[in-house]
CSV table of C-alpha atoms in Angstrom, one decimal:
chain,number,residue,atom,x,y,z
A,1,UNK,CA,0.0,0.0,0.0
A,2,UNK,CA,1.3,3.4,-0.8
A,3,UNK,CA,0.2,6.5,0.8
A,4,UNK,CA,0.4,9.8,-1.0
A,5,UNK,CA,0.4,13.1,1.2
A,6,UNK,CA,-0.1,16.8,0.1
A,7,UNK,CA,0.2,19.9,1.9
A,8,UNK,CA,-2.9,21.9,2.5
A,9,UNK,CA,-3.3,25.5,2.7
A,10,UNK,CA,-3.0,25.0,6.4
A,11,UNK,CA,0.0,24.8,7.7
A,12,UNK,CA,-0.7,22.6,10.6
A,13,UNK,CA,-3.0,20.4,8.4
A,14,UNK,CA,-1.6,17.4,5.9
A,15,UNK,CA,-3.5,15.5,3.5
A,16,UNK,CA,-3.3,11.5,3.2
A,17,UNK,CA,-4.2,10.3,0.1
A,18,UNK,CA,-4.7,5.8,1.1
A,19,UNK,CA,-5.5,5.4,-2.5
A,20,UNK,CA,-8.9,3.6,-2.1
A,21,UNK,CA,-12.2,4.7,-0.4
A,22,UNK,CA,-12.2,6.2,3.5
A,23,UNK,CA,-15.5,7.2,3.2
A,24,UNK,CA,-18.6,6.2,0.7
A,25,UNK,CA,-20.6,9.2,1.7
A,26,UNK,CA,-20.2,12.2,3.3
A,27,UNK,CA,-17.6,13.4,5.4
A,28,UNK,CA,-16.6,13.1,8.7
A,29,UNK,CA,-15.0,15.3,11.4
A,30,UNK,CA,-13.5,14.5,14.5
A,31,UNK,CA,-11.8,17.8,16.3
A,32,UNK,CA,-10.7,16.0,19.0
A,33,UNK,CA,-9.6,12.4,20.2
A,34,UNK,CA,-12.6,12.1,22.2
A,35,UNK,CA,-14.8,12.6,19.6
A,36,UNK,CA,-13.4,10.0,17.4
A,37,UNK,CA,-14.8,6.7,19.7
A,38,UNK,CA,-17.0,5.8,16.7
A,39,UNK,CA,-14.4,5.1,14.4
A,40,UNK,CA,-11.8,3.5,14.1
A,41,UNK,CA,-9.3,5.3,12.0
A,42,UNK,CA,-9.4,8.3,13.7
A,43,UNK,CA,-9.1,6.8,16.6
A,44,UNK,CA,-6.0,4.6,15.5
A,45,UNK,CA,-4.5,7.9,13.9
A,46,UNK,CA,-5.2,10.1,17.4
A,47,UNK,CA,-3.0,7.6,19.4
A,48,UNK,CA,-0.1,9.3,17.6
A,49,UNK,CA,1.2,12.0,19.9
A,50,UNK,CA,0.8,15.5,18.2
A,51,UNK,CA,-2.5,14.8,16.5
A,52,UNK,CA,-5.1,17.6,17.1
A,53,UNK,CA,-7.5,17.1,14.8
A,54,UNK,CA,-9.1,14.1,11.9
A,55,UNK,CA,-10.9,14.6,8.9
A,56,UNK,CA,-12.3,12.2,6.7
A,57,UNK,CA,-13.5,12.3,3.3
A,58,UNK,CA,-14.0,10.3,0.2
A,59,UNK,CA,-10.3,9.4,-0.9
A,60,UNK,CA,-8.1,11.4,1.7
A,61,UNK,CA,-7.9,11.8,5.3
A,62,UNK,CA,-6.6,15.1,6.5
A,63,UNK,CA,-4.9,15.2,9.8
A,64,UNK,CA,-4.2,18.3,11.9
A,65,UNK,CA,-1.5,18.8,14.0
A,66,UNK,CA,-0.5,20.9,17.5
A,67,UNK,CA,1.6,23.6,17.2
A,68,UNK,CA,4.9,21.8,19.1
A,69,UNK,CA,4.9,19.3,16.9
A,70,UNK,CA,6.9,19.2,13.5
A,71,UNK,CA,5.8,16.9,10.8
A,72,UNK,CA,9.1,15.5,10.1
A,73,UNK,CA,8.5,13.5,13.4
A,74,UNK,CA,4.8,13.4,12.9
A,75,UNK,CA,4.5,12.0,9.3
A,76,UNK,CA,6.3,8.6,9.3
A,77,UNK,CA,3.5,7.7,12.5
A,78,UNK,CA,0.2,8.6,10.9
A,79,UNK,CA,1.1,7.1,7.5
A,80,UNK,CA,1.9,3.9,9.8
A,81,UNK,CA,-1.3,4.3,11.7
A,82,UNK,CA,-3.6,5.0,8.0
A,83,UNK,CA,-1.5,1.9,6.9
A,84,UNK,CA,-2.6,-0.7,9.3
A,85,UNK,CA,-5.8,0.8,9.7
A,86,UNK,CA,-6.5,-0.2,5.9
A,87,UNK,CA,-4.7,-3.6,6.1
A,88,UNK,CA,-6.7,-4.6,9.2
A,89,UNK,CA,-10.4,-4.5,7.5
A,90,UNK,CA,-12.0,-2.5,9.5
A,91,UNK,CA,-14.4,0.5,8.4
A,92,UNK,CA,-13.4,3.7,8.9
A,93,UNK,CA,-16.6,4.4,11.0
A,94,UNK,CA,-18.4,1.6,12.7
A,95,UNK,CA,-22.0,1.6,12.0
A,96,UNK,CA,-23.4,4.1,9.7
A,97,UNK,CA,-22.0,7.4,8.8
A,98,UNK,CA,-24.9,9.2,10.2
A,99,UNK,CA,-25.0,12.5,8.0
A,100,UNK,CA,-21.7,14.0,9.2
A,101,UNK,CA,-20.8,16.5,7.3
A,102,UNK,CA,-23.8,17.2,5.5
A,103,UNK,CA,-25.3,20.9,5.6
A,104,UNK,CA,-28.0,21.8,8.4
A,105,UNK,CA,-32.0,21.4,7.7
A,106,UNK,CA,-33.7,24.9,7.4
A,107,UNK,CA,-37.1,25.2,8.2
A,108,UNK,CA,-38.9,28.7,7.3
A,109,UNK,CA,-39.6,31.3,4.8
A,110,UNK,CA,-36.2,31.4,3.2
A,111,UNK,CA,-36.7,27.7,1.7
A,112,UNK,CA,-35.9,28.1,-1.9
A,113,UNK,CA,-32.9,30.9,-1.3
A,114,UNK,CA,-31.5,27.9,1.1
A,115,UNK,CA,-31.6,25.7,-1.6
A,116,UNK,CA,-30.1,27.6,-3.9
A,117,UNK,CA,-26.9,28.2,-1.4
A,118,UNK,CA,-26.9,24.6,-0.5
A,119,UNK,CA,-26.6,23.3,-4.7
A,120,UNK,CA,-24.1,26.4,-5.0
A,121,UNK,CA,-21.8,24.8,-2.1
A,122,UNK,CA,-22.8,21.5,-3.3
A,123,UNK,CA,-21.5,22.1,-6.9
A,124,UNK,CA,-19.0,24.9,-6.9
A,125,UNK,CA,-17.4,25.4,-3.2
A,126,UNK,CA,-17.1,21.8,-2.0
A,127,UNK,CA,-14.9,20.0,-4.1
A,128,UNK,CA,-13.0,22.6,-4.7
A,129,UNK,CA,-12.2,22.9,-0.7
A,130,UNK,CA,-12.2,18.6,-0.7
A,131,UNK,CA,-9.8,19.4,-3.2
A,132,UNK,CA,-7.3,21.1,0.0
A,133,UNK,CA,-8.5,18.5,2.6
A,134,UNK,CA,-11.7,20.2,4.2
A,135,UNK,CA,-15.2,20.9,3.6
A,136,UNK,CA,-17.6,23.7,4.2
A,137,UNK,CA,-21.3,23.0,4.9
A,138,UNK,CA,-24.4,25.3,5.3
A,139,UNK,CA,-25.2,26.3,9.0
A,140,UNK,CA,-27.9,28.9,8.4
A,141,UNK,CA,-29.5,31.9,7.1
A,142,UNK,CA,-30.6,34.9,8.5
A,143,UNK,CA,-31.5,38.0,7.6
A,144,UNK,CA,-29.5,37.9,3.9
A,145,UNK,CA,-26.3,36.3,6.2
A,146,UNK,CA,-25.4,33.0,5.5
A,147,UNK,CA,-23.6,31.0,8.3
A,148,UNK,CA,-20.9,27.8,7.1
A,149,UNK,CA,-19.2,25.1,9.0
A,150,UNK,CA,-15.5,24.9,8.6
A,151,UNK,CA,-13.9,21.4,8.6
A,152,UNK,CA,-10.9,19.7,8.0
A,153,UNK,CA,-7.9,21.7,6.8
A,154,UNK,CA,-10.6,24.8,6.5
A,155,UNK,CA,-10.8,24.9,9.8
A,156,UNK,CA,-8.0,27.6,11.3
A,157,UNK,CA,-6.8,28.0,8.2
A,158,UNK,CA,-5.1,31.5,7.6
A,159,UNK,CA,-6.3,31.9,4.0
A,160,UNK,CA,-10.5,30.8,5.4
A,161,UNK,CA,-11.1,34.1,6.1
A,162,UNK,CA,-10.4,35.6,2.3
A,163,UNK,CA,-11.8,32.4,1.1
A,164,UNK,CA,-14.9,33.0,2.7
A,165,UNK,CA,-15.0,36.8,2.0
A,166,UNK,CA,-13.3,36.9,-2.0
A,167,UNK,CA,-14.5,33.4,-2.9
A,168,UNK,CA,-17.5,32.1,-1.6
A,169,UNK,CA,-19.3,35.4,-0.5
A,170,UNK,CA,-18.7,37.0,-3.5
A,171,UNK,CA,-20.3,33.4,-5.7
A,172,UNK,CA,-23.2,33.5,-3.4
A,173,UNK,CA,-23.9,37.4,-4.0
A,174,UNK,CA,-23.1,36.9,-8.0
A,175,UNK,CA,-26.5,34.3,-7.8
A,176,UNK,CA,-28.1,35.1,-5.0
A,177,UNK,CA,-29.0,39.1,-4.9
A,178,UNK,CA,-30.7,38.0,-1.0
A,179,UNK,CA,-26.6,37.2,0.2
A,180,UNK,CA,-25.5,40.2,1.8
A,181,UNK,CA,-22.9,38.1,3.6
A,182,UNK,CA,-21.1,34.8,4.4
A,183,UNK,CA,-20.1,33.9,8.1
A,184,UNK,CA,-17.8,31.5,9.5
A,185,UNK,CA,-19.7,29.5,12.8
A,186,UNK,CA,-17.7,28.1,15.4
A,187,UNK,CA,-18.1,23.8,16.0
């Protein structure tokens, strides 16, 4: 098995690249080791010392680091722990992926302006961002401000912020005349 890694826009983030499926839908975030107890790779890649955070997606799993640790030191133990992961059959997630990482339900007035921000994420913002190890989902709207999740190497990046504001603000305003402006929400 080969593992390919990539660097991410965020410095503390790395992208591992298994070269077969992690996930068949969805995504899946775990921003700390105690929220990983329903899966099995992320739980097998948090037992390195110096892992913060684990994403999973499609075909990659991006891992965050803490700031004292260097990913010369870091590197050679997460591709061992993504390695025997995959060679020991388990799933990444035990039981279903329950939803993670979809976008949020909306109930109200603003139904069809929703739906229109949740096909332009869907088809124009998210695999552009899978593309750098993370994923943005739809939190909610209110009053012309539309409120996204951050995960995965999005998620205290330094470039989010003019991503947010250049890229995906200024998309959502081009179609969407309601957008006034995009939000980042915390967890």
């Amino acid at each position: 098995m080969f593992i390919q890694t990539e660097s991410t826009p965020n410095p503390a983030t790395l992208k591992f690249l298994p070269g077969q499926t992690v996930l068949e839908m969805g995504t899946a975030d775990f921003p700390t080791a105690d929220t990983a107890g329903n899966s099995p790779l992320a739980s097998r890649v948090f037992a390195v010392d110096g892992v913060a955070g684990v994403f999973l997606g499609n075909d990659f799993v991006t891992v965050t680091k803490t700031d004292a640790t260097e990913w010369d030191h870091l590197k050679p133990a997460i591709l061992g722990a993504v390695m025997e992961h995959f060679q020991s059959g388990q799933p990444a997630i035990d039981g279903e992926n329950t939803g993670a990482g979809g976008h949020a339900d909306h109930d109200g007035e603003d139904g069809a302006i929703v739906d229109q921000i949740k096909e332009l994420l869907d088809t124009r913002v998210r695999p552009a961002v899978a593309q750098d190890g993370g994923d943005i989902t739809f939190h909610g709207f209110e009053r012309g401000v539309v409120y996204l999740h951050m995960q995965g190497a999005c998620a205290g990046c330094p470039s989010s912020t003019v991503t947010l504001k250049m890229g995906i603000e200024n998309l959502l305003r081009h179609y969407i005349p309601e957008v006034v402006e995009v939000r980042p929400v915390a967890a």
